[in-house]
Short mmCIF file of N, CA and C in Angstrom, two decimals:
data_model
loop_
_atom_site.label_atom_id
_atom_site.label_comp_id
_atom_site.label_asym_id
_atom_site.label_seq_id
_atom_site.Cartn_x
_atom_site.Cartn_y
_atom_site.Cartn_z
N MET D 788 -115.85 -149.40 163.89
CA MET D 788 -115.21 -150.85 163.88
C MET D 788 -115.68 -151.62 162.77
N TRP D 789 -116.85 -151.86 162.71
CA TRP D 789 -117.65 -152.43 161.67
C TRP D 789 -117.78 -151.69 160.23
N ASP D 790 -117.53 -152.17 158.94
CA ASP D 790 -117.82 -151.44 157.84
C ASP D 790 -119.00 -151.71 157.25
N GLU D 791 -119.86 -152.99 157.62
CA GLU D 791 -121.15 -153.21 156.98
C GLU D 791 -121.66 -154.38 158.17
N THR D 792 -122.66 -154.26 158.05
CA THR D 792 -123.67 -155.24 158.61
C THR D 792 -124.81 -155.64 157.91
N ARG D 793 -125.36 -156.68 158.08
CA ARG D 793 -126.35 -157.33 157.46
C ARG D 793 -127.18 -158.48 158.21
N LEU D 794 -128.57 -158.22 158.24
CA LEU D 794 -129.18 -159.59 158.62
C LEU D 794 -129.33 -160.25 157.54
N LEU D 795 -129.05 -161.60 157.83
CA LEU D 795 -128.93 -162.41 156.77
C LEU D 795 -130.45 -163.41 156.62
N SER D 796 -130.88 -163.94 157.91
CA SER D 796 -132.11 -164.44 157.99
C SER D 796 -132.74 -164.26 159.78
N GLY D 797 -133.83 -164.80 159.75
CA GLY D 797 -134.52 -164.56 160.86
C GLY D 797 -135.77 -164.31 160.98
N LEU D 798 -136.53 -165.00 162.07
CA LEU D 798 -138.04 -164.68 162.53
C LEU D 798 -138.06 -164.16 164.02
N PRO D 799 -138.63 -162.95 164.39
CA PRO D 799 -138.87 -162.22 165.44
C PRO D 799 -139.10 -163.34 166.83
N GLY D 800 -138.45 -163.71 167.52
CA GLY D 800 -138.79 -164.48 168.83
C GLY D 800 -138.22 -166.15 168.72
N GLU D 801 -137.80 -165.96 166.76
CA GLU D 801 -137.30 -167.53 167.01
C GLU D 801 -136.15 -167.54 166.57
N SER D 802 -135.34 -166.64 166.12
CA SER D 802 -134.05 -167.03 165.34
C SER D 802 -133.47 -165.59 164.63
N ALA D 803 -132.10 -165.24 164.45
CA ALA D 803 -131.32 -164.31 163.98
C ALA D 803 -129.90 -164.63 163.53
N THR D 804 -129.71 -164.40 162.13
CA THR D 804 -128.15 -164.44 161.58
C THR D 804 -127.58 -163.18 161.27
N PHE D 805 -126.75 -162.65 161.54
CA PHE D 805 -126.03 -161.45 161.46
C PHE D 805 -124.67 -161.69 160.84
N ALA D 806 -124.50 -160.99 159.66
CA ALA D 806 -123.18 -161.00 159.20
C ALA D 806 -122.38 -159.39 159.37
N ARG D 807 -121.15 -159.45 159.97
CA ARG D 807 -120.92 -157.99 160.08
C ARG D 807 -119.27 -158.09 159.35
N ARG D 808 -118.95 -156.99 158.66
CA ARG D 808 -117.80 -156.87 157.78
C ARG D 808 -116.64 -156.13 158.75
N HIS D 809 -115.46 -156.47 158.61
CA HIS D 809 -114.45 -155.60 159.26
C HIS D 809 -113.09 -155.91 157.87
N GLY D 810 -113.11 -155.13 157.27
CA GLY D 810 -111.91 -154.95 156.19
C GLY D 810 -112.29 -155.97 155.28
N ASP D 811 -111.43 -157.02 155.39
CA ASP D 811 -111.74 -158.19 154.24
C ASP D 811 -112.58 -159.25 154.66
N ARG D 812 -112.83 -159.42 155.95
CA ARG D 812 -113.38 -160.59 156.78
C ARG D 812 -114.65 -160.45 157.20
N TRP D 813 -115.78 -161.30 157.20
CA TRP D 813 -117.06 -161.45 157.75
C TRP D 813 -116.79 -161.84 158.89
N PHE D 814 -117.82 -161.62 159.76
CA PHE D 814 -118.15 -162.52 161.02
C PHE D 814 -119.54 -162.46 161.13
N LEU D 815 -120.09 -163.74 161.37
CA LEU D 815 -121.25 -164.29 161.51
C LEU D 815 -121.64 -164.89 163.21
N GLY D 816 -122.86 -164.51 163.37
CA GLY D 816 -123.29 -164.80 164.69
C GLY D 816 -124.95 -165.21 164.37
N GLY D 817 -125.00 -166.57 164.87
CA GLY D 817 -126.66 -166.75 164.54
C GLY D 817 -126.84 -167.29 166.33
N VAL D 818 -128.35 -166.66 166.50
CA VAL D 818 -129.16 -167.54 167.59
C VAL D 818 -130.29 -168.20 167.39
N HIS D 819 -130.51 -169.08 168.16
CA HIS D 819 -131.94 -170.07 167.69
C HIS D 819 -132.46 -170.40 169.04
N ALA D 820 -133.81 -170.02 169.11
CA ALA D 820 -134.39 -170.26 170.32
C ALA D 820 -135.68 -171.48 169.87
N GLY D 821 -136.00 -172.42 170.88
CA GLY D 821 -136.75 -173.35 170.55
C GLY D 821 -136.04 -174.79 170.23
N GLU D 822 -136.87 -175.82 169.92
CA GLU D 822 -136.04 -176.94 169.79
C GLU D 822 -134.71 -176.90 168.65
N ALA D 823 -134.12 -177.83 168.47
CA ALA D 823 -132.79 -178.20 167.75
C ALA D 823 -133.58 -177.91 166.16
N GLY D 824 -132.55 -177.47 165.36
CA GLY D 824 -132.88 -177.45 164.09
C GLY D 824 -131.82 -176.93 163.10
N THR D 825 -132.00 -176.45 161.73
CA THR D 825 -130.91 -175.96 161.09
C THR D 825 -131.08 -174.67 160.74
N GLU D 826 -130.45 -173.76 160.66
CA GLU D 826 -129.91 -172.19 160.50
C GLU D 826 -129.35 -172.24 159.02
N ARG D 827 -130.40 -171.47 158.44
CA ARG D 827 -129.61 -170.77 156.56
C ARG D 827 -129.39 -169.73 156.67
N ALA D 828 -128.05 -169.66 156.18
CA ALA D 828 -127.82 -168.09 156.04
C ALA D 828 -127.26 -168.06 154.60
N PRO D 829 -128.04 -167.21 153.96
CA PRO D 829 -127.76 -166.89 152.31
C PRO D 829 -126.53 -166.43 152.32
N LEU D 830 -125.62 -166.54 151.29
CA LEU D 830 -124.25 -166.05 151.30
C LEU D 830 -124.41 -164.91 149.95
N ASP D 831 -125.33 -164.59 149.48
CA ASP D 831 -125.33 -163.64 148.26
C ASP D 831 -124.71 -162.27 148.75
N PHE D 832 -124.49 -161.81 149.77
CA PHE D 832 -123.76 -160.57 149.87
C PHE D 832 -122.38 -160.57 149.58
N LEU D 833 -121.48 -161.92 149.64
CA LEU D 833 -120.26 -162.09 149.38
C LEU D 833 -120.02 -161.47 147.84
N GLY D 834 -118.80 -161.04 147.57
CA GLY D 834 -118.51 -161.02 146.29
C GLY D 834 -118.13 -162.00 145.83
N GLY D 835 -117.74 -162.17 144.34
CA GLY D 835 -117.08 -163.12 143.57
C GLY D 835 -115.99 -164.00 143.99
N GLY D 836 -115.99 -165.43 142.86
CA GLY D 836 -115.32 -166.14 143.82
C GLY D 836 -115.40 -167.07 144.87
N ARG D 837 -114.42 -167.58 145.48
CA ARG D 837 -114.26 -168.87 146.50
C ARG D 837 -114.00 -167.92 147.83
N TRP D 838 -114.89 -168.34 148.85
CA TRP D 838 -114.56 -168.01 150.24
C TRP D 838 -114.72 -169.21 151.29
N LEU D 839 -113.65 -169.25 152.01
CA LEU D 839 -113.46 -170.31 153.27
C LEU D 839 -114.52 -169.62 154.44
N ALA D 840 -115.44 -170.31 155.01
CA ALA D 840 -116.34 -170.13 156.11
C ALA D 840 -116.16 -171.26 157.01
N GLU D 841 -115.63 -170.52 158.45
CA GLU D 841 -115.47 -171.43 159.38
C GLU D 841 -116.84 -171.15 160.42
N VAL D 842 -117.28 -172.03 160.80
CA VAL D 842 -118.41 -171.83 161.62
C VAL D 842 -117.88 -172.94 163.14
N VAL D 843 -118.45 -172.25 164.07
CA VAL D 843 -118.37 -172.98 165.61
C VAL D 843 -119.59 -172.90 165.71
N ARG D 844 -120.05 -174.12 166.36
CA ARG D 844 -121.39 -174.52 166.78
C ARG D 844 -121.32 -175.45 167.80
N ASP D 845 -122.55 -175.71 168.53
CA ASP D 845 -122.92 -176.78 169.52
C ASP D 845 -122.51 -177.82 168.96
N GLY D 846 -121.90 -178.99 169.64
CA GLY D 846 -121.49 -180.23 169.28
C GLY D 846 -122.58 -181.07 169.86
N ASP D 847 -122.86 -182.51 168.90
CA ASP D 847 -123.68 -183.37 169.79
C ASP D 847 -123.54 -184.14 170.99
N ASP D 848 -122.37 -183.85 171.24
CA ASP D 848 -121.62 -184.43 172.80
C ASP D 848 -121.73 -183.21 173.91
N GLY D 849 -122.27 -181.96 173.29
CA GLY D 849 -122.36 -180.71 174.29
C GLY D 849 -121.25 -179.79 174.07
N GLY D 850 -120.29 -180.39 173.49
CA GLY D 850 -119.03 -179.62 173.29
C GLY D 850 -119.13 -178.45 172.18
N LEU D 851 -118.15 -178.10 171.51
CA LEU D 851 -118.11 -177.19 170.50
C LEU D 851 -117.62 -177.89 169.15
N LEU D 852 -118.36 -177.96 168.22
CA LEU D 852 -117.68 -178.15 166.92
C LEU D 852 -116.88 -177.22 165.81
N ARG D 853 -116.06 -177.34 165.38
CA ARG D 853 -115.29 -176.23 164.54
C ARG D 853 -115.49 -177.04 163.02
N GLU D 854 -116.51 -176.11 162.19
CA GLU D 854 -116.38 -176.55 160.79
C GLU D 854 -115.88 -175.63 159.95
N ARG D 855 -115.35 -176.34 158.73
CA ARG D 855 -114.88 -175.49 157.63
C ARG D 855 -115.51 -175.91 156.34
N HIS D 856 -115.88 -174.82 155.73
CA HIS D 856 -116.46 -174.96 154.06
C HIS D 856 -115.80 -173.85 153.02
N VAL D 857 -115.61 -174.26 151.82
CA VAL D 857 -115.54 -173.41 150.83
C VAL D 857 -116.67 -173.13 150.25
N VAL D 858 -117.11 -171.95 150.20
CA VAL D 858 -118.29 -171.45 149.59
C VAL D 858 -118.15 -170.39 148.39
N THR D 859 -119.49 -170.32 147.58
CA THR D 859 -119.48 -168.98 146.87
C THR D 859 -120.86 -168.32 147.24
N ARG D 860 -120.89 -167.10 146.59
CA ARG D 860 -122.12 -166.47 146.82
C ARG D 860 -123.42 -166.90 146.40
N ARG D 861 -123.60 -168.00 145.56
CA ARG D 861 -124.42 -168.92 145.15
C ARG D 861 -125.07 -169.54 146.32
N ASP D 862 -124.18 -170.02 147.39
CA ASP D 862 -124.21 -170.96 148.47
C ASP D 862 -125.40 -170.55 149.58
N VAL D 863 -126.08 -171.30 150.30
CA VAL D 863 -126.43 -171.07 151.71
C VAL D 863 -126.22 -171.80 152.39
N LEU D 864 -125.60 -171.37 153.61
CA LEU D 864 -124.78 -172.01 154.80
C LEU D 864 -125.73 -172.87 155.67
N ARG D 865 -125.62 -173.91 155.70
CA ARG D 865 -126.57 -174.44 156.84
C ARG D 865 -126.19 -174.65 157.69
N VAL D 866 -126.63 -174.34 158.97
CA VAL D 866 -125.63 -174.79 160.27
C VAL D 866 -126.68 -175.39 161.30
N PRO D 867 -126.26 -176.88 161.49
CA PRO D 867 -127.34 -177.39 162.43
C PRO D 867 -127.13 -176.32 163.92
N THR D 868 -128.27 -176.42 164.61
CA THR D 868 -128.38 -175.65 166.10
C THR D 868 -128.73 -176.57 166.98
N ALA D 869 -128.28 -176.56 168.23
CA ALA D 869 -129.11 -177.13 169.44
C ALA D 869 -130.15 -176.64 169.87
N GLU D 870 -130.86 -177.00 170.89
CA GLU D 870 -132.10 -176.38 171.60
C GLU D 870 -131.45 -175.03 171.80
N HIS D 871 -132.13 -174.05 171.73
CA HIS D 871 -131.81 -172.84 172.20
C HIS D 871 -130.30 -172.42 171.93
N GLY D 872 -129.66 -172.96 171.03
CA GLY D 872 -128.51 -172.64 170.59
C GLY D 872 -128.05 -171.61 169.55
N GLY D 873 -126.86 -171.80 169.20
CA GLY D 873 -126.40 -170.65 168.08
C GLY D 873 -125.13 -171.22 167.66
N PHE D 874 -124.51 -170.04 166.66
CA PHE D 874 -123.11 -170.31 166.04
C PHE D 874 -122.54 -168.87 165.75
N ALA D 875 -121.42 -169.06 165.68
CA ALA D 875 -120.48 -167.94 165.43
C ALA D 875 -119.57 -168.33 164.18
N GLY D 876 -118.90 -167.56 163.53
CA GLY D 876 -118.22 -167.87 162.38
C GLY D 876 -117.61 -166.77 162.08
N GLN D 877 -116.73 -167.01 160.85
CA GLN D 877 -116.19 -165.98 160.01
C GLN D 877 -115.70 -166.72 158.79
N ILE D 878 -115.88 -165.56 157.81
CA ILE D 878 -115.76 -165.46 156.06
C ILE D 878 -114.62 -165.53 155.88
N CYS D 879 -113.33 -165.53 154.93
CA CYS D 879 -112.24 -164.94 154.34
C CYS D 879 -112.24 -165.50 152.87
N ARG D 880 -111.57 -164.77 152.04
CA ARG D 880 -111.17 -165.41 151.16
C ARG D 880 -110.57 -166.46 150.93
N PHE D 881 -111.13 -167.32 150.05
CA PHE D 881 -110.31 -168.65 149.94
C PHE D 881 -109.17 -168.62 149.06
N THR D 882 -107.73 -169.59 149.55
CA THR D 882 -106.78 -169.43 148.48
C THR D 882 -106.15 -170.87 148.88
N PRO D 883 -105.72 -171.46 147.66
CA PRO D 883 -105.36 -172.80 148.04
C PRO D 883 -104.35 -173.16 149.08
N GLY D 884 -104.53 -174.15 150.11
CA GLY D 884 -103.68 -174.20 151.08
C GLY D 884 -104.12 -173.50 152.32
N ARG D 885 -105.21 -172.68 152.58
CA ARG D 885 -105.43 -171.76 153.68
C ARG D 885 -106.32 -172.48 154.41
N ALA D 886 -106.27 -172.58 155.39
CA ALA D 886 -106.91 -173.86 156.51
C ALA D 886 -107.64 -172.71 157.19
N THR D 887 -107.61 -171.71 157.75
CA THR D 887 -108.12 -170.92 158.58
C THR D 887 -108.43 -169.18 158.30
N CYS D 888 -109.29 -168.84 158.76
CA CYS D 888 -109.58 -167.01 158.46
C CYS D 888 -108.64 -166.58 159.73
N ASP D 889 -108.31 -167.37 160.80
CA ASP D 889 -108.05 -166.86 162.23
C ASP D 889 -106.36 -166.17 161.83
N ARG D 890 -106.20 -164.84 162.31
CA ARG D 890 -105.30 -164.28 162.27
C ARG D 890 -104.38 -163.96 163.63
N PRO D 891 -103.40 -163.81 163.54
CA PRO D 891 -102.50 -164.09 164.96
C PRO D 891 -103.08 -162.62 165.94
N VAL D 892 -103.29 -162.66 166.92
CA VAL D 892 -103.68 -161.70 167.91
C VAL D 892 -102.31 -160.96 168.38
N THR D 893 -102.50 -159.80 168.17
CA THR D 893 -101.01 -158.74 168.29
C THR D 893 -101.32 -158.41 170.08
N ARG D 894 -100.65 -158.36 170.51
CA ARG D 894 -100.55 -158.12 172.18
C ARG D 894 -100.07 -156.83 172.11
N LEU D 895 -101.30 -156.20 173.14
CA LEU D 895 -101.29 -154.77 173.22
C LEU D 895 -100.24 -154.37 174.33
N PRO D 896 -99.79 -153.40 174.53
CA PRO D 896 -98.82 -153.07 175.41
C PRO D 896 -99.40 -152.48 176.77
N LEU D 897 -98.66 -153.25 178.17
CA LEU D 897 -99.38 -152.30 179.31
C LEU D 897 -99.17 -150.98 179.55
N THR D 898 -99.98 -150.41 179.54
CA THR D 898 -100.16 -148.57 180.27
C THR D 898 -100.43 -148.41 181.29
N ALA D 899 -100.18 -146.99 181.63
CA ALA D 899 -100.70 -146.34 182.35
C ALA D 899 -100.67 -145.32 182.26
N LEU D 900 -102.18 -144.48 182.63
CA LEU D 900 -102.43 -143.43 182.38
C LEU D 900 -102.78 -142.64 183.68
N THR D 901 -101.87 -141.58 184.27
CA THR D 901 -102.63 -140.98 185.48
C THR D 901 -102.76 -139.23 184.88
N ALA D 902 -103.52 -138.59 185.92
CA ALA D 902 -103.64 -137.20 185.89
C ALA D 902 -103.99 -136.82 187.05
N GLY D 903 -103.82 -135.53 187.24
CA GLY D 903 -103.62 -134.45 188.77
C GLY D 903 -103.82 -133.38 188.30
N PRO D 904 -104.27 -132.73 189.55
CA PRO D 904 -105.00 -133.39 190.50
C PRO D 904 -106.08 -134.61 190.17
N ALA D 905 -106.26 -135.27 191.39
CA ALA D 905 -107.33 -135.78 191.06
C ALA D 905 -108.59 -135.01 191.12
N ARG D 906 -108.61 -133.90 192.14
CA ARG D 906 -110.17 -133.20 192.07
C ARG D 906 -109.49 -132.10 192.61
N ALA D 907 -109.99 -130.76 191.94
CA ALA D 907 -109.79 -129.59 192.09
C ALA D 907 -110.91 -128.37 192.21
N GLU D 908 -110.78 -127.36 192.80
CA GLU D 908 -111.66 -126.45 192.80
C GLU D 908 -111.29 -125.04 192.58
N ALA D 909 -111.91 -124.16 191.98
CA ALA D 909 -111.61 -122.87 191.73
C ALA D 909 -112.53 -121.80 191.77
N ASP D 910 -112.54 -120.48 191.84
CA ASP D 910 -113.39 -119.54 192.10
C ASP D 910 -113.55 -119.20 190.67
N PRO D 911 -114.58 -118.16 190.11
CA PRO D 911 -114.80 -117.86 188.80
C PRO D 911 -113.36 -117.13 188.59
N GLY D 912 -113.00 -117.27 187.35
CA GLY D 912 -111.67 -116.82 186.88
C GLY D 912 -110.57 -117.21 187.50
N GLY D 913 -110.60 -118.07 188.62
CA GLY D 913 -109.25 -118.80 189.12
C GLY D 913 -108.92 -120.22 188.05
N SER D 914 -108.06 -120.66 188.38
CA SER D 914 -107.03 -121.96 187.58
C SER D 914 -106.37 -122.58 188.56
N VAL D 915 -106.18 -123.78 188.09
CA VAL D 915 -105.74 -125.06 188.54
C VAL D 915 -104.76 -125.74 187.53
N ALA D 916 -103.14 -125.70 188.13
CA ALA D 916 -102.43 -126.37 187.32
C ALA D 916 -102.76 -128.07 186.98
N VAL D 917 -102.71 -128.77 185.89
CA VAL D 917 -103.26 -130.21 185.56
C VAL D 917 -101.97 -130.70 185.03
N THR D 918 -101.84 -132.01 185.11
CA THR D 918 -100.71 -132.61 184.63
C THR D 918 -101.43 -134.21 184.21
N GLY D 919 -100.96 -134.52 182.78
CA GLY D 919 -101.21 -135.95 182.43
C GLY D 919 -99.91 -136.57 182.02
N ARG D 920 -99.96 -137.84 182.22
CA ARG D 920 -98.99 -138.52 181.97
C ARG D 920 -99.36 -139.89 181.44
N PHE D 921 -98.95 -140.34 180.57
CA PHE D 921 -99.05 -141.56 179.84
C PHE D 921 -97.75 -142.61 179.87
N ALA D 922 -98.02 -143.83 180.30
CA ALA D 922 -96.49 -144.76 180.28
C ALA D 922 -96.64 -145.65 179.60
N VAL D 923 -95.77 -146.44 179.04
CA VAL D 923 -95.77 -147.77 178.74
C VAL D 923 -95.14 -148.68 179.74
N GLU D 924 -95.62 -149.50 180.41
CA GLU D 924 -94.82 -150.43 181.34
C GLU D 924 -94.52 -151.66 180.93
N GLU D 925 -95.24 -152.58 179.91
CA GLU D 925 -94.43 -153.64 179.46
C GLU D 925 -95.07 -153.87 177.97
N SER D 926 -94.29 -154.76 177.23
CA SER D 926 -94.56 -154.94 175.89
C SER D 926 -94.87 -153.85 175.05
N GLY D 927 -93.96 -153.03 175.05
CA GLY D 927 -94.20 -151.69 174.21
C GLY D 927 -93.73 -152.19 172.70
N PRO D 928 -93.43 -151.48 171.90
CA PRO D 928 -93.92 -150.30 171.87
C PRO D 928 -95.73 -149.49 171.80
N ALA D 929 -96.04 -148.82 172.02
CA ALA D 929 -97.42 -148.28 171.95
C ALA D 929 -96.94 -147.16 170.49
N THR D 930 -97.91 -147.02 169.80
CA THR D 930 -97.63 -146.29 168.56
C THR D 930 -98.64 -145.37 168.45
N ASP D 931 -98.68 -144.06 167.71
CA ASP D 931 -99.76 -143.17 167.54
C ASP D 931 -100.31 -142.80 168.99
N VAL D 932 -99.53 -142.10 170.01
CA VAL D 932 -100.02 -142.15 171.07
C VAL D 932 -100.04 -140.37 171.34
N ARG D 933 -101.38 -140.23 171.65
CA ARG D 933 -101.84 -138.45 171.75
C ARG D 933 -102.31 -138.45 173.13
N LEU D 934 -101.75 -137.48 173.90
CA LEU D 934 -102.16 -137.18 175.18
C LEU D 934 -102.65 -135.78 175.08
N THR D 935 -104.10 -135.38 175.32
CA THR D 935 -104.55 -134.15 175.49
C THR D 935 -105.17 -133.55 176.71
N LEU D 936 -105.35 -132.34 177.06
CA LEU D 936 -105.87 -131.92 178.27
C LEU D 936 -107.40 -131.53 177.63
N ASP D 937 -108.46 -131.92 178.60
CA ASP D 937 -109.78 -131.59 178.09
C ASP D 937 -110.35 -131.32 179.39
N ALA D 938 -111.19 -130.33 179.29
CA ALA D 938 -111.93 -129.86 180.20
C ALA D 938 -113.54 -129.94 180.43
N PRO D 939 -114.43 -129.71 181.53
CA PRO D 939 -115.72 -130.02 181.57
C PRO D 939 -116.26 -128.43 181.10
N ASP D 940 -117.67 -128.62 181.04
CA ASP D 940 -118.26 -127.22 180.77
C ASP D 940 -118.10 -126.38 181.84
N GLY D 941 -117.84 -124.87 181.36
CA GLY D 941 -117.22 -123.85 182.36
C GLY D 941 -116.20 -123.86 182.87
N TRP D 942 -115.10 -124.55 182.18
CA TRP D 942 -113.58 -124.43 182.49
C TRP D 942 -113.14 -124.13 181.10
N SER D 943 -111.99 -123.74 181.01
CA SER D 943 -111.16 -123.60 179.66
C SER D 943 -110.06 -124.33 179.88
N VAL D 944 -109.07 -124.31 179.06
CA VAL D 944 -107.74 -124.99 178.96
C VAL D 944 -106.74 -124.47 178.41
N ASP D 945 -105.33 -124.08 178.95
CA ASP D 945 -104.41 -123.31 178.47
C ASP D 945 -103.11 -124.19 178.39
N GLY D 946 -102.88 -124.91 177.46
CA GLY D 946 -101.80 -125.77 177.42
C GLY D 946 -101.85 -127.09 176.39
N ASP D 947 -100.62 -127.46 175.62
CA ASP D 947 -100.85 -128.05 174.21
C ASP D 947 -100.57 -129.45 174.87
N GLY D 948 -101.07 -130.26 174.26
CA GLY D 948 -100.71 -131.71 174.37
C GLY D 948 -99.64 -132.42 173.93
N THR D 949 -99.35 -133.57 174.10
CA THR D 949 -97.95 -134.10 173.30
C THR D 949 -98.38 -135.30 172.51
N THR D 950 -97.62 -135.56 171.59
CA THR D 950 -97.95 -136.79 170.76
C THR D 950 -96.55 -137.71 170.30
N ALA D 951 -96.69 -138.77 170.22
CA ALA D 951 -95.63 -139.64 170.17
C ALA D 951 -95.73 -140.79 169.20
N ALA D 952 -94.89 -140.59 168.17
CA ALA D 952 -95.30 -141.45 166.79
C ALA D 952 -94.93 -143.11 167.62
N GLU D 953 -94.40 -143.43 168.37
CA GLU D 953 -93.66 -144.57 169.03
C GLU D 953 -93.19 -144.37 170.51
N LEU D 954 -93.96 -144.64 171.47
CA LEU D 954 -93.07 -144.88 172.90
C LEU D 954 -92.97 -146.21 173.45
N PRO D 955 -91.64 -146.65 173.44
CA PRO D 955 -91.04 -148.04 173.80
C PRO D 955 -91.66 -148.27 175.28
N ALA D 956 -91.16 -149.62 175.79
CA ALA D 956 -91.57 -149.85 176.77
C ALA D 956 -90.54 -149.09 178.20
N GLY D 957 -91.15 -148.63 179.04
CA GLY D 957 -89.97 -147.81 180.15
C GLY D 957 -90.20 -146.60 179.75
N ARG D 958 -90.83 -146.03 179.01
CA ARG D 958 -90.87 -144.33 178.57
C ARG D 958 -92.23 -143.93 178.97
N ARG D 959 -92.29 -142.81 179.09
CA ARG D 959 -93.61 -141.95 179.09
C ARG D 959 -93.92 -140.55 178.56
N CYS D 960 -94.70 -140.21 178.46
CA CYS D 960 -94.99 -138.94 177.87
C CYS D 960 -96.28 -138.00 178.55
N ARG D 961 -95.53 -136.58 178.82
CA ARG D 961 -96.60 -135.75 179.49
C ARG D 961 -97.20 -134.52 178.85
N ALA D 962 -98.30 -134.36 179.59
CA ALA D 962 -99.16 -133.31 178.88
C ALA D 962 -99.60 -132.29 180.38
N THR D 963 -98.82 -130.72 180.07
CA THR D 963 -99.47 -129.86 181.46
C THR D 963 -99.77 -128.77 180.83
N GLY D 964 -100.72 -128.06 182.15
CA GLY D 964 -101.08 -127.09 181.59
C GLY D 964 -101.94 -126.26 182.56
N ARG D 965 -103.04 -125.41 182.23
CA ARG D 965 -103.71 -124.91 183.35
C ARG D 965 -105.47 -124.88 182.81
N CYS D 966 -106.27 -125.46 183.83
CA CYS D 966 -107.61 -125.41 183.77
C CYS D 966 -108.14 -124.13 184.46
N GLY D 967 -109.13 -123.53 183.84
CA GLY D 967 -109.48 -122.29 184.49
C GLY D 967 -110.91 -122.12 184.61
N CYS D 968 -111.41 -121.78 185.65
CA CYS D 968 -112.86 -121.53 185.67
C CYS D 968 -113.29 -120.40 185.21
N ARG D 969 -114.21 -120.26 184.20
CA ARG D 969 -114.66 -119.24 183.55
C ARG D 969 -115.32 -117.98 184.56
N PRO D 970 -115.20 -116.83 184.17
CA PRO D 970 -115.48 -115.78 185.23
C PRO D 970 -116.63 -115.70 185.32
N THR D 971 -117.61 -116.14 184.13
CA THR D 971 -119.29 -116.27 184.54
C THR D 971 -119.54 -117.31 185.18
N SER D 972 -118.80 -118.44 185.39
CA SER D 972 -119.14 -119.37 185.97
C SER D 972 -119.40 -119.30 187.57
N ALA D 973 -120.13 -120.12 188.44
CA ALA D 973 -120.24 -120.18 189.60
C ALA D 973 -119.05 -120.96 189.88
N ARG D 974 -118.86 -120.85 191.19
CA ARG D 974 -117.69 -121.62 192.04
C ARG D 974 -117.81 -123.11 191.40
N ALA D 975 -116.91 -123.38 190.73
CA ALA D 975 -117.02 -125.04 190.26
C ALA D 975 -116.06 -126.02 190.71
N ALA D 976 -116.05 -127.13 190.58
CA ALA D 976 -115.30 -128.39 190.74
C ALA D 976 -115.38 -129.14 189.83
N THR D 977 -113.61 -130.09 189.58
CA THR D 977 -114.04 -130.83 188.68
C THR D 977 -113.48 -131.89 189.52
N THR D 978 -113.44 -133.32 188.87
CA THR D 978 -112.53 -134.49 189.08
C THR D 978 -112.47 -135.11 188.09
#
């Protein structure tokens, strides 16, 4: 998930501030042990140009405070921290009129995955029929669906999986096959 991770500042047992990049955004996290103070995060890891830095930190009233700063790679982000406090933030490219680095959350579809049988036993050289089903119940579609059969050590699989570029709500896909216990294995069971 992360393309890059950097330690920006810190002292063992006192504080640490990290930056992690995913795509074109940086995500910050800082922790502070001890009395209230100010954490310093050098921003020299950023590319050229202007950036929007959003920080959520402990407020003076015990709540949370969200602050926005336009910064460059020459800046040092200074974040006041409460006693045993910290902060979180994100940094994205600044463009005029941009007020936040937030992006809409894409709702994931409600899905169900079933496999049968739940438990099976076979003598060496024997096999068991297996079925896997994946269904999109609500808020579809699901995209790039791949359902494959896999077996534990000592077993083999005979059967193909299935794929779907898009599976709308109310639809399902199914993979069937046989799992066999290798002849050299002792009596085996799988769940």
